Each structure stands twice: as structure tokens, then as C-alpha cells.
Short mmCIF file of N, CA and C in Angstrom, two decimals:
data_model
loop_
_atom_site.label_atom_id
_atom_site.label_comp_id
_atom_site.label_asym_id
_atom_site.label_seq_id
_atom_site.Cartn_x
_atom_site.Cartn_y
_atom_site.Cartn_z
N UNK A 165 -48.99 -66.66 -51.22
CA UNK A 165 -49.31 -65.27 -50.93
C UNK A 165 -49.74 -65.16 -49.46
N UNK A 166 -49.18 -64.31 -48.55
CA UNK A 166 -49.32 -64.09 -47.32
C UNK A 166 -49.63 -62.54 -46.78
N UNK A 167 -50.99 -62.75 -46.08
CA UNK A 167 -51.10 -61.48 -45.26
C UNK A 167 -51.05 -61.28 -43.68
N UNK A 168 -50.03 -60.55 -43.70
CA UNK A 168 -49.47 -60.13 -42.71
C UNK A 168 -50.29 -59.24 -41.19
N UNK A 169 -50.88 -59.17 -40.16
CA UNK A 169 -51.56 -58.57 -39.04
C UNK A 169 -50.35 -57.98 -37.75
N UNK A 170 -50.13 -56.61 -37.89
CA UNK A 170 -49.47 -56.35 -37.07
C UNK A 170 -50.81 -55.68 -35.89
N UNK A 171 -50.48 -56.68 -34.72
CA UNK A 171 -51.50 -56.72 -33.59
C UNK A 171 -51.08 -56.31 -32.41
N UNK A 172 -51.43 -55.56 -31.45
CA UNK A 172 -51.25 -54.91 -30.04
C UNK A 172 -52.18 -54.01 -29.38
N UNK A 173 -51.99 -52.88 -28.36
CA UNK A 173 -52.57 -52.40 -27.98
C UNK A 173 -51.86 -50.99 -28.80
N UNK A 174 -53.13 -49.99 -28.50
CA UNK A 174 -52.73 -48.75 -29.43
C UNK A 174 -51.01 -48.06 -28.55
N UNK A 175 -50.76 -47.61 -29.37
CA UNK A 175 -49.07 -46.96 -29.17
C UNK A 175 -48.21 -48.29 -28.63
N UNK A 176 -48.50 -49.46 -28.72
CA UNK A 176 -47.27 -50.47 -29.42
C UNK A 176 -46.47 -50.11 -30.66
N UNK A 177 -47.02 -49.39 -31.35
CA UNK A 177 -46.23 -49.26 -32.86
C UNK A 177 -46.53 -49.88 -33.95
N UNK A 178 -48.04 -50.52 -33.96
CA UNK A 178 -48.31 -51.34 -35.30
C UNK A 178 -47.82 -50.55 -36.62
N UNK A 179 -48.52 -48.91 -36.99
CA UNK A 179 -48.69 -47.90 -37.75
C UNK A 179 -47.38 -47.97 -38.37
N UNK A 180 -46.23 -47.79 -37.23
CA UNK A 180 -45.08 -47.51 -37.78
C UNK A 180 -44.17 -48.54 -38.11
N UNK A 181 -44.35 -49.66 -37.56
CA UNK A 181 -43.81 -50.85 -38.24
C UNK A 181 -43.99 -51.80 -39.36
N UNK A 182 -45.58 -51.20 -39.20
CA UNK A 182 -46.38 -51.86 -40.65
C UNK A 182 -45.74 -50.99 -41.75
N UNK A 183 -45.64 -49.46 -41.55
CA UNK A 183 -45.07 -48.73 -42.74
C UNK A 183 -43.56 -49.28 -43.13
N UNK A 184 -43.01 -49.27 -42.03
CA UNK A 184 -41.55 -49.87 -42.12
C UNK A 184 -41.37 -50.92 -42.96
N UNK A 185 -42.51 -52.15 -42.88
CA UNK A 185 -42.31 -53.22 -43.31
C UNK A 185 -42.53 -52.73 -44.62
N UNK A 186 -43.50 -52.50 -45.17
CA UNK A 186 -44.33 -52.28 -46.61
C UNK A 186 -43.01 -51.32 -47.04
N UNK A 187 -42.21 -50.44 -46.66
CA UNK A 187 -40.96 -49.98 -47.67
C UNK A 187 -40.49 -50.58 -47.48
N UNK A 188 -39.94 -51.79 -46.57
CA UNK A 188 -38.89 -52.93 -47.27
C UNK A 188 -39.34 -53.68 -48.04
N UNK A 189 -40.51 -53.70 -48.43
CA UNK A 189 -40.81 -54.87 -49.12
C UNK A 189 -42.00 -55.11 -50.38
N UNK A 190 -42.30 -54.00 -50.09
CA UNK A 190 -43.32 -53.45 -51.43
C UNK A 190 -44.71 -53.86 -50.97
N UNK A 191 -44.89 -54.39 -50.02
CA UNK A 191 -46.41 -55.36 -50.02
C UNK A 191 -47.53 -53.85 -49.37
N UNK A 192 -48.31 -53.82 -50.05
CA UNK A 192 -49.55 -52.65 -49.14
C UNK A 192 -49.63 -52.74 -47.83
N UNK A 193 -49.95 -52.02 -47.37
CA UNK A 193 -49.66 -51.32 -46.23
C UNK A 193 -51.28 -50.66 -46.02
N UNK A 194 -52.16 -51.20 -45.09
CA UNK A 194 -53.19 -50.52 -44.36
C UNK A 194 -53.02 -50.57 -42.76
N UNK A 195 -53.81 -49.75 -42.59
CA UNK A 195 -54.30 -48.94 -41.35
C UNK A 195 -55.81 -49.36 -40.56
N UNK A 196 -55.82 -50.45 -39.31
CA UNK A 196 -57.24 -50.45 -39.23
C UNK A 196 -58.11 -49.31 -39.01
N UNK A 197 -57.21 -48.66 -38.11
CA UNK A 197 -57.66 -47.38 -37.97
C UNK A 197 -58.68 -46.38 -39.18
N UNK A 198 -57.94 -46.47 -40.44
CA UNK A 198 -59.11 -45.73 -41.31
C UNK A 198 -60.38 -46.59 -41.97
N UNK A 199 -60.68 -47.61 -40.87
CA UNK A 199 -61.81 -48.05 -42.00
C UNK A 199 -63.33 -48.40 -40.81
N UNK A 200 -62.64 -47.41 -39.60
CA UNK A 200 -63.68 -47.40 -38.53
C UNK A 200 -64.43 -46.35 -39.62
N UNK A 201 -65.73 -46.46 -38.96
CA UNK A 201 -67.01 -45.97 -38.89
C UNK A 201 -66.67 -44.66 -38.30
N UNK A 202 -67.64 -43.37 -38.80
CA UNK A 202 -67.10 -41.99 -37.46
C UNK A 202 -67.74 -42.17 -36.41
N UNK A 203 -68.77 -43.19 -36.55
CA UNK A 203 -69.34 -42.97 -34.89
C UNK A 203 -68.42 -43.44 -33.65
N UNK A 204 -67.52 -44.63 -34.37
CA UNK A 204 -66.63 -45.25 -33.16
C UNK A 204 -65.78 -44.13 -33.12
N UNK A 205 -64.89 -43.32 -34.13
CA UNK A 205 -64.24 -42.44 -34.12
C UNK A 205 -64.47 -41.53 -33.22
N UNK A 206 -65.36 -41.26 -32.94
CA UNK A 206 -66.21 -39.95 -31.97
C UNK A 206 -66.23 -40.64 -30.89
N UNK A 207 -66.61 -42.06 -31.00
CA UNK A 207 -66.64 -42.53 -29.38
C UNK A 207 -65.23 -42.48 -28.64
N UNK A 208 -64.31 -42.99 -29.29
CA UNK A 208 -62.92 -43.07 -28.92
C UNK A 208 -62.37 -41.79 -28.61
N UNK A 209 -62.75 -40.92 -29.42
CA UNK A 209 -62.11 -39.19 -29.28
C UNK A 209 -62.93 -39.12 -27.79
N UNK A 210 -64.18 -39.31 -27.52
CA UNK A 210 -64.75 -39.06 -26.11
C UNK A 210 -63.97 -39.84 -25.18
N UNK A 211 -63.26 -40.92 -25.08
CA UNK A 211 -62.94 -41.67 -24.40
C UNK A 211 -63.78 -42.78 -23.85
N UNK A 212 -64.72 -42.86 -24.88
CA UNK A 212 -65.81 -44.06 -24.96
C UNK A 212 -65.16 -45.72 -25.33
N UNK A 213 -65.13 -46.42 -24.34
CA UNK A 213 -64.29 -47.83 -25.14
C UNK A 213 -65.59 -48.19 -26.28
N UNK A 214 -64.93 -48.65 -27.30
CA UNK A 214 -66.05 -49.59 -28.16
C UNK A 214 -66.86 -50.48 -27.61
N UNK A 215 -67.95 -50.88 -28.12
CA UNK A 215 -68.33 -52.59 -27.73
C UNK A 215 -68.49 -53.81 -28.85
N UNK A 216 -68.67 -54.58 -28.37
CA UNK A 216 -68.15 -55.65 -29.63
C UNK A 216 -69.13 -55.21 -30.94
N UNK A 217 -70.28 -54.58 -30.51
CA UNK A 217 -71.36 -54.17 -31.84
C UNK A 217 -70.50 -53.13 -32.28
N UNK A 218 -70.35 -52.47 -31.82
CA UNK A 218 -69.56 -50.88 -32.51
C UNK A 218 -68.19 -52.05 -33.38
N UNK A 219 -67.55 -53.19 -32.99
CA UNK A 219 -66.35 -53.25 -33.39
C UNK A 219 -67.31 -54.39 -34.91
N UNK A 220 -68.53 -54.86 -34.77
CA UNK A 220 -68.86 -55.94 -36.02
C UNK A 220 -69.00 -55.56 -37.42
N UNK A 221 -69.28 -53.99 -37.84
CA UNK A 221 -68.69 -53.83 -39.01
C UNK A 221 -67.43 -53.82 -39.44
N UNK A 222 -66.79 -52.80 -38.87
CA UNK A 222 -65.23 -52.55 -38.65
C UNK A 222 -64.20 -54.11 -39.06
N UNK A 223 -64.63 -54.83 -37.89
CA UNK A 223 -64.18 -56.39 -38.72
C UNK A 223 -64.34 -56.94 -39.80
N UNK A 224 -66.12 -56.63 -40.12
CA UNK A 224 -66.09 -57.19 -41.37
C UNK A 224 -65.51 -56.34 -42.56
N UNK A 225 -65.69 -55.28 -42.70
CA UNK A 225 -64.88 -54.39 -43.69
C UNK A 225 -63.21 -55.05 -43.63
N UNK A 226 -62.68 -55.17 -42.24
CA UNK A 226 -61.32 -56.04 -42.23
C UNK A 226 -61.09 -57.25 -42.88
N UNK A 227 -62.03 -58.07 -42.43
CA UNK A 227 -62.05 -59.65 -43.00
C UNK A 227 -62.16 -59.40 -44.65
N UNK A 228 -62.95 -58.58 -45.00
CA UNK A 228 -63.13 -58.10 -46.48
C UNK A 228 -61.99 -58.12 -47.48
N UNK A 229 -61.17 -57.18 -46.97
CA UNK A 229 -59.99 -56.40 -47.58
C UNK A 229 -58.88 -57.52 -47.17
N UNK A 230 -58.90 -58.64 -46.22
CA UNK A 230 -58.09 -59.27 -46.21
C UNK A 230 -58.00 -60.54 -47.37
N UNK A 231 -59.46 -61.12 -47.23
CA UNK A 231 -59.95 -61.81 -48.12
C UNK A 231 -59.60 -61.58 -49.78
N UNK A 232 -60.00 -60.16 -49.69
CA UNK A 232 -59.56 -59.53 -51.27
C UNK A 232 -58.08 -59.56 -51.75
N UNK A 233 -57.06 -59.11 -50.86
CA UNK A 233 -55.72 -59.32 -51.00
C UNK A 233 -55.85 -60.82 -51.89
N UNK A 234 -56.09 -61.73 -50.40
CA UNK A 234 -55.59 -62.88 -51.08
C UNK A 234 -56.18 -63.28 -52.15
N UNK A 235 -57.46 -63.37 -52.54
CA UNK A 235 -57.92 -63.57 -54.01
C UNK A 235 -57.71 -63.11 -55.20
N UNK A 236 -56.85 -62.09 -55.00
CA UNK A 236 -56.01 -61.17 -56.01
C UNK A 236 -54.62 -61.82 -56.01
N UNK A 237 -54.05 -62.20 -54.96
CA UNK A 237 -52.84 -62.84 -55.04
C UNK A 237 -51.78 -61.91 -54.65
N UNK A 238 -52.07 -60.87 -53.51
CA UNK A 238 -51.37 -59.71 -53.07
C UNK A 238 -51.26 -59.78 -51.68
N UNK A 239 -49.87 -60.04 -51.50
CA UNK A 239 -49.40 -59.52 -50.03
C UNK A 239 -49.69 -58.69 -49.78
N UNK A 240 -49.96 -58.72 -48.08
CA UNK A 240 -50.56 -56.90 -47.66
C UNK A 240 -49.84 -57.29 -46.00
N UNK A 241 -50.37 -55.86 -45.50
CA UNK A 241 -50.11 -55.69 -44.19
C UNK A 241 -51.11 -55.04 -43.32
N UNK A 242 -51.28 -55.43 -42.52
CA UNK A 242 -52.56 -54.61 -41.67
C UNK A 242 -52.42 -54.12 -40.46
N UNK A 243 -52.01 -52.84 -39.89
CA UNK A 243 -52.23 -52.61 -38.56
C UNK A 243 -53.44 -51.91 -38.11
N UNK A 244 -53.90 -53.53 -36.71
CA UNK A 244 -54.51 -53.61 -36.44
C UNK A 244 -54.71 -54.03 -34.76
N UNK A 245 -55.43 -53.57 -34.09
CA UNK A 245 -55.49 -54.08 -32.34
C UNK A 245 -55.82 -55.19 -32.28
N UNK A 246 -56.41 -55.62 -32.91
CA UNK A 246 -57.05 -57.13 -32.66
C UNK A 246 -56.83 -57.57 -31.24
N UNK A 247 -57.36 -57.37 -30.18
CA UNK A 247 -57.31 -57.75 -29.27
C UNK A 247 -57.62 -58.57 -28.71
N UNK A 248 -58.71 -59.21 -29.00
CA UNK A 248 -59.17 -60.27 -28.36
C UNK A 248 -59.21 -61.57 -29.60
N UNK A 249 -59.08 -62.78 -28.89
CA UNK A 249 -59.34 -64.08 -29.86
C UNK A 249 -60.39 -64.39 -30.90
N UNK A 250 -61.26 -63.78 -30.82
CA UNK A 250 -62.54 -63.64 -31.08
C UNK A 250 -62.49 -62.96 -32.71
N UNK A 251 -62.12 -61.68 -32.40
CA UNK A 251 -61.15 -60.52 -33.42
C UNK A 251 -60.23 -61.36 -33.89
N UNK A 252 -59.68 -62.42 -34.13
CA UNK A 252 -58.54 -62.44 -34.63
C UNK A 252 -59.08 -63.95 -35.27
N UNK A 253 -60.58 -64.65 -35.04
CA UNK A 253 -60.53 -65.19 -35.52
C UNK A 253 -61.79 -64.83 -37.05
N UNK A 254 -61.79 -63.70 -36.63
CA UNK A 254 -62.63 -62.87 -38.06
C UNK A 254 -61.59 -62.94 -38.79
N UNK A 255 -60.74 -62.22 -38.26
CA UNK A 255 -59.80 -61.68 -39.27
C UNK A 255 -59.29 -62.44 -39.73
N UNK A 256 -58.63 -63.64 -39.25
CA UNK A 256 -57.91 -65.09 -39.91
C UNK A 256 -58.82 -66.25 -40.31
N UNK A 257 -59.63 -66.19 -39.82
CA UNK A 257 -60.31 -67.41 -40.27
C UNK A 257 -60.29 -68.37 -40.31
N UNK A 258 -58.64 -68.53 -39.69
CA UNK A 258 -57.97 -70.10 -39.57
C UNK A 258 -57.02 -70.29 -40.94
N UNK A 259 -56.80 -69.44 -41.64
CA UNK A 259 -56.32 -69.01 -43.13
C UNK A 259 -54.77 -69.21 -42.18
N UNK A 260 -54.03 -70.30 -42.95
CA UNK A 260 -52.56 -70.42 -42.65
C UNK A 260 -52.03 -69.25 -43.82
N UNK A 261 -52.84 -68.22 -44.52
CA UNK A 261 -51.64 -67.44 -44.80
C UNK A 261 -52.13 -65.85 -44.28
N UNK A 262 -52.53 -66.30 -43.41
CA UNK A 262 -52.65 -64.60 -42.55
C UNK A 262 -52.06 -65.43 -41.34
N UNK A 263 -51.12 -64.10 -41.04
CA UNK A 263 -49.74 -64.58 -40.33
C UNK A 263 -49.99 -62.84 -39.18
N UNK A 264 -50.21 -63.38 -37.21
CA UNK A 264 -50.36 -62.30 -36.65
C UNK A 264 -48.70 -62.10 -36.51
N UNK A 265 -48.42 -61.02 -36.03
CA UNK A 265 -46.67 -60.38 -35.29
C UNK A 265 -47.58 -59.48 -34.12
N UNK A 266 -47.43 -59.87 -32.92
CA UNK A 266 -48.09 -58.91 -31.90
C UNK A 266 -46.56 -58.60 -31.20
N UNK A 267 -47.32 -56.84 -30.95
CA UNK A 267 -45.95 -56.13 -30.82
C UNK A 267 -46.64 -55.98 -29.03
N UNK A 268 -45.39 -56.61 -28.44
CA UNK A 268 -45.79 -57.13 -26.73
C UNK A 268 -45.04 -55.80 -26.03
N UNK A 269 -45.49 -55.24 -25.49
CA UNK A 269 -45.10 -53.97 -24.34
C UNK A 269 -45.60 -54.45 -23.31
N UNK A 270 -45.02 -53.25 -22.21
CA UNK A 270 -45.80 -53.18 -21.24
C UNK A 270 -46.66 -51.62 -20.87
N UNK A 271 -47.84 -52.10 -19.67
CA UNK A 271 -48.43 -50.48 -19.45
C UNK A 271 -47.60 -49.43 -19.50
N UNK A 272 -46.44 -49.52 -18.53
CA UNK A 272 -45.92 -48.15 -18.85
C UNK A 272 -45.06 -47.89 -19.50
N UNK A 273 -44.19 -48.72 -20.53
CA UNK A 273 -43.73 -48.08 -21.54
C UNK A 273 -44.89 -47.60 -22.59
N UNK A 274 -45.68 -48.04 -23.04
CA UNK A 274 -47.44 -47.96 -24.07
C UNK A 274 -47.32 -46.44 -23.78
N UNK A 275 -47.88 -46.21 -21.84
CA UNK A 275 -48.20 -45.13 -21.80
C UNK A 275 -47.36 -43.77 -22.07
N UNK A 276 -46.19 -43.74 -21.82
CA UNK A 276 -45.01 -43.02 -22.29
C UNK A 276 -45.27 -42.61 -23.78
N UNK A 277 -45.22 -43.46 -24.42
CA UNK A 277 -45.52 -43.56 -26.19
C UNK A 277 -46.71 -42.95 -26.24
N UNK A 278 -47.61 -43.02 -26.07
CA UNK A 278 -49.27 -42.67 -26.12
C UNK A 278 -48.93 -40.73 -26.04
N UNK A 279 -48.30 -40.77 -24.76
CA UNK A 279 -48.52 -38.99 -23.89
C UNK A 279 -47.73 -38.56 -24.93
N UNK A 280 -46.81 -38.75 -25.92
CA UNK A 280 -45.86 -38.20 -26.79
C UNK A 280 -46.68 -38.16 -28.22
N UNK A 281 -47.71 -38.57 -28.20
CA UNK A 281 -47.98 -38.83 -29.47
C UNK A 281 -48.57 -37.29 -29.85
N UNK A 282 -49.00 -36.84 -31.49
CA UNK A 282 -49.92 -35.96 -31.61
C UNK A 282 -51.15 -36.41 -32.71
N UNK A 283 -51.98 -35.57 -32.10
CA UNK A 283 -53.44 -36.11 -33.71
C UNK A 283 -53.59 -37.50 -33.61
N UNK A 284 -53.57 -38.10 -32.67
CA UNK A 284 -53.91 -39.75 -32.97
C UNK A 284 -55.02 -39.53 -32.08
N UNK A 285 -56.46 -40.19 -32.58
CA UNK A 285 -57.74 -40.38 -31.67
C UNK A 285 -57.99 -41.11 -30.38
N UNK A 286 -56.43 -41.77 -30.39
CA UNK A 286 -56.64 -42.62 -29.12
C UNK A 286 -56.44 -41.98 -28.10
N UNK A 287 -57.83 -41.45 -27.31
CA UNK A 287 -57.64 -41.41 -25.88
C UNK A 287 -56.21 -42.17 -25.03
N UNK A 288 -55.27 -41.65 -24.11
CA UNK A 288 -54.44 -42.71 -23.68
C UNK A 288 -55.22 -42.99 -22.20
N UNK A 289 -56.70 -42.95 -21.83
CA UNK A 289 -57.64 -43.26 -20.71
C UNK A 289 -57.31 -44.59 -21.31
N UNK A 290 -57.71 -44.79 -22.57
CA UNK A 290 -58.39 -45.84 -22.74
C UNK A 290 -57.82 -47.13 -22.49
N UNK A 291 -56.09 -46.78 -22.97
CA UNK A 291 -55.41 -47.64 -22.46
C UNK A 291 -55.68 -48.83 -22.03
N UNK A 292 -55.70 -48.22 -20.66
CA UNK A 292 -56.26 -49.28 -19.66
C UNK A 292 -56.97 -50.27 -19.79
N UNK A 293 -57.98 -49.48 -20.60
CA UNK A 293 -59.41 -50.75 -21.07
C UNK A 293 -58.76 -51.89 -22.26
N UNK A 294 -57.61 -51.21 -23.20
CA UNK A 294 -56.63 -51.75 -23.94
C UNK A 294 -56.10 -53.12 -23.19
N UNK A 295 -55.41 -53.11 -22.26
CA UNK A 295 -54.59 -53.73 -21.80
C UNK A 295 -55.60 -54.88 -20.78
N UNK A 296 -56.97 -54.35 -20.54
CA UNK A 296 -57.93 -55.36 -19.64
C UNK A 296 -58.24 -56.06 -21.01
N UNK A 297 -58.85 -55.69 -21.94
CA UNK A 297 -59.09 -56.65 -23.21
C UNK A 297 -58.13 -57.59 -23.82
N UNK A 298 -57.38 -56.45 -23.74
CA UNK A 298 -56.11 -58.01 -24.34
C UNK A 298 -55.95 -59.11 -24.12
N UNK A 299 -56.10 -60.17 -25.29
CA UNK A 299 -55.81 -61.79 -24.58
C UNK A 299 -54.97 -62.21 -25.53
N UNK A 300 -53.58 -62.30 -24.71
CA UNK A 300 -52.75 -62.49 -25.79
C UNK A 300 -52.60 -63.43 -26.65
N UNK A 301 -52.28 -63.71 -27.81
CA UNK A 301 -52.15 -64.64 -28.51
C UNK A 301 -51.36 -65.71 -28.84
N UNK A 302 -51.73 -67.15 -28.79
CA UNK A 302 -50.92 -68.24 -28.56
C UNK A 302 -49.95 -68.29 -29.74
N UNK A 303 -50.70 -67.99 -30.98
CA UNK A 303 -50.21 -68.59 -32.18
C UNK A 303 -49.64 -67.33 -32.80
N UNK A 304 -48.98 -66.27 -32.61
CA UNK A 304 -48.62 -65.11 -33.25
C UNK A 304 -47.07 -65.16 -33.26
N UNK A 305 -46.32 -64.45 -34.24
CA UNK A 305 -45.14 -63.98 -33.88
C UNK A 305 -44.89 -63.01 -33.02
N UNK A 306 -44.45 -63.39 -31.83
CA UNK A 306 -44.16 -62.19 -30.52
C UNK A 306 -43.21 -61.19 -30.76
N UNK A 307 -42.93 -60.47 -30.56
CA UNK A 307 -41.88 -59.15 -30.79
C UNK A 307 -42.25 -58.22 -29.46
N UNK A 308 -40.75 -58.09 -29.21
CA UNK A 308 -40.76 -56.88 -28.48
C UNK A 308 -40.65 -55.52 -28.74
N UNK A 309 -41.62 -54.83 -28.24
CA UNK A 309 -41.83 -53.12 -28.34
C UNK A 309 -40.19 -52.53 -28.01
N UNK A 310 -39.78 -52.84 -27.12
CA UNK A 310 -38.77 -51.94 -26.84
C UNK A 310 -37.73 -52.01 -27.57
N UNK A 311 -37.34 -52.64 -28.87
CA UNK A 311 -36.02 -52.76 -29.83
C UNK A 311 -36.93 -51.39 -30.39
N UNK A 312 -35.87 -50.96 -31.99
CA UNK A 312 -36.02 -49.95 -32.46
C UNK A 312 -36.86 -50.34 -33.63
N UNK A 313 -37.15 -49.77 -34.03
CA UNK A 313 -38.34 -50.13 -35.26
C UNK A 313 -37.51 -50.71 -36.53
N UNK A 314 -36.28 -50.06 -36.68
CA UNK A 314 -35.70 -50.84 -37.65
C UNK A 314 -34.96 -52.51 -37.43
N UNK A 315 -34.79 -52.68 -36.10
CA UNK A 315 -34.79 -54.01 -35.71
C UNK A 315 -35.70 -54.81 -35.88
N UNK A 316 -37.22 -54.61 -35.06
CA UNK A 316 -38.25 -55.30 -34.96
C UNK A 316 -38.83 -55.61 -36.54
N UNK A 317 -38.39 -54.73 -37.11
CA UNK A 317 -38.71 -55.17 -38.60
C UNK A 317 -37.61 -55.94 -39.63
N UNK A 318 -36.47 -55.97 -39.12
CA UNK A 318 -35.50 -57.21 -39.64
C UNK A 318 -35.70 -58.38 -38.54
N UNK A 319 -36.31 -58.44 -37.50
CA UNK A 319 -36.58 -59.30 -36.80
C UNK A 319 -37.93 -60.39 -37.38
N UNK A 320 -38.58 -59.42 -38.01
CA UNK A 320 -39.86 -59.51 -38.45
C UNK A 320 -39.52 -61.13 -40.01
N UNK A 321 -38.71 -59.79 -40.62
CA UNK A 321 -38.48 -60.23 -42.50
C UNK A 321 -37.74 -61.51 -41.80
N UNK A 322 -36.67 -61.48 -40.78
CA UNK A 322 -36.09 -63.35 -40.63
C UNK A 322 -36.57 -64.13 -40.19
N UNK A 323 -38.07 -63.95 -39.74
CA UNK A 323 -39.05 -64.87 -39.13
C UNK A 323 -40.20 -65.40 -40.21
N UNK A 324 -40.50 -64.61 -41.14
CA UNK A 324 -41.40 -64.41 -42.21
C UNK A 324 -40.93 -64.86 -43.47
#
């Protein structure tokens, strides 16, 4: 049983590739996004970056629900920023069956995607602070942003 972390900076496309994946394949499908706290929510709508305290529940509620999958014996999917090593080693734990796919862009394609978006809380200020945090990851499946979503996700299922 394997859970899946689709990881990047916001408007890479985790949301929509994670959905993509979970209809090919039946496995659940979450959102890190709904299991923030409203205070970070409010901070981010201000254009407030988080700090690692604002991000230590948020993880653990993550590590939680990941944990639970697997003790149930249920594939899942998670999009999630996980940005830094740190984040990613909450979330994995070193667990060979949580498996990252970081979806690799660059600033200005992200930002393009971001200015098009609607109703999403992410400031596209924040970006920036996005892309200074990021440390990319050694051990992930890499994918590129710029194929089409229905590629990156048969790219995904022949790697997985």
C-alpha cells in the first residue's frame, strides 16, 4: 500500500494532478490546503508567509492522515507544498511507501498560472517567498510542469 505526495510550489498544479490521478485510479485524493488552520488561511490571504510554528500543526494533522491511510491499508494522494526537507521528513518519515512526485517549474511560468487563477488564497506575492524556501528534493519523482496534465499523469502511473 502506497501513499502518494504531490509536492511544489503553489500553481505548479499539485490540486489538479492529484485529482487527475485519483480518477485514474480510485485512490483518495486530499488537499493540504483544507486542513490549514484559519489563522494561516488569513495570514496567506494577507500575504503573510507562514512560519515554521504556523506550519507545526498543519503537518501534524498531515503526518496523521497519512499514517491513517496506511494503517487502514489505503492508497491516497496528497497535494501538498512541502517545501522544505524538514516538511517532507514529517510527512514521510522515512516510510518507503510514501512516494514524493515534485512538479518542477520555473518562476515565470508558476507566475503566469498563479495571475490566471480564481478563489485560490494564494497570494501570487508570495511566490517568491515559495521559490526562496524551496529545497528541492533529492529523492522524489521529478516531473515537469510544462507537459499537459494528462501526460504528467501517465508519466506519473509508468513510474509508480
Amino acid at each position: 500500500c502506497m501513499f502518494y505526495i504531490i509536492m511544489g510550489v503553489s500553481g505548479a498544479g499539485k490540486s489538479t494532478i492529484g485529482k487527475l490521478l485519483s480518477d485514474r485510479t480510485g485512490w483518495k485524493f486530499y488537499d493540504a490546503d483544507d486542513f490549514h488552520p484559519l489563522a494561516n488561511i488569513d495570514k496567506m490571504n494577507r500575504g503573510i508567509p507562514l512560519t515554521n510554528r504556523d506550519r507545526q500543526p498543519w503537518l501534524g494533522k498531515l503526518q496523521h492522515l497519512i499514517d491513517q491511510n496506511l494503517q487502514d491499508n489505503h492508497q491516497g494522494i496528497l497535494a501538498c507544498s512541502a517545501l522544505k526537507s524538514d516538511y517532507r521528513k514529517i510527512l514521510g518519515q522515512n516510510n518507503p511507501n510514501v512516494v514524493f512526485i515534485y512538479l518542477q517549474g520555473d518562476y515565470d511560468c508558476i507566475q503566469a498560472r498563479i495571475k490566471q487563477r480564481q478563489g485560490h488564497f494564494m497570494n501570487a506575492d508570495l511566490l517568491r517567498s515559495q521559490f526562496d524556501t524551496l529545497e528541492e528534493p533529492q529523492d522524489a519523482l521529478v516531473i515537469d510542469v510544462y507537459l499537459e496534465p494528462e501526460v504528467i499523469v501517465d508519466k506519473i502511473l509508468s513510474k509508480i
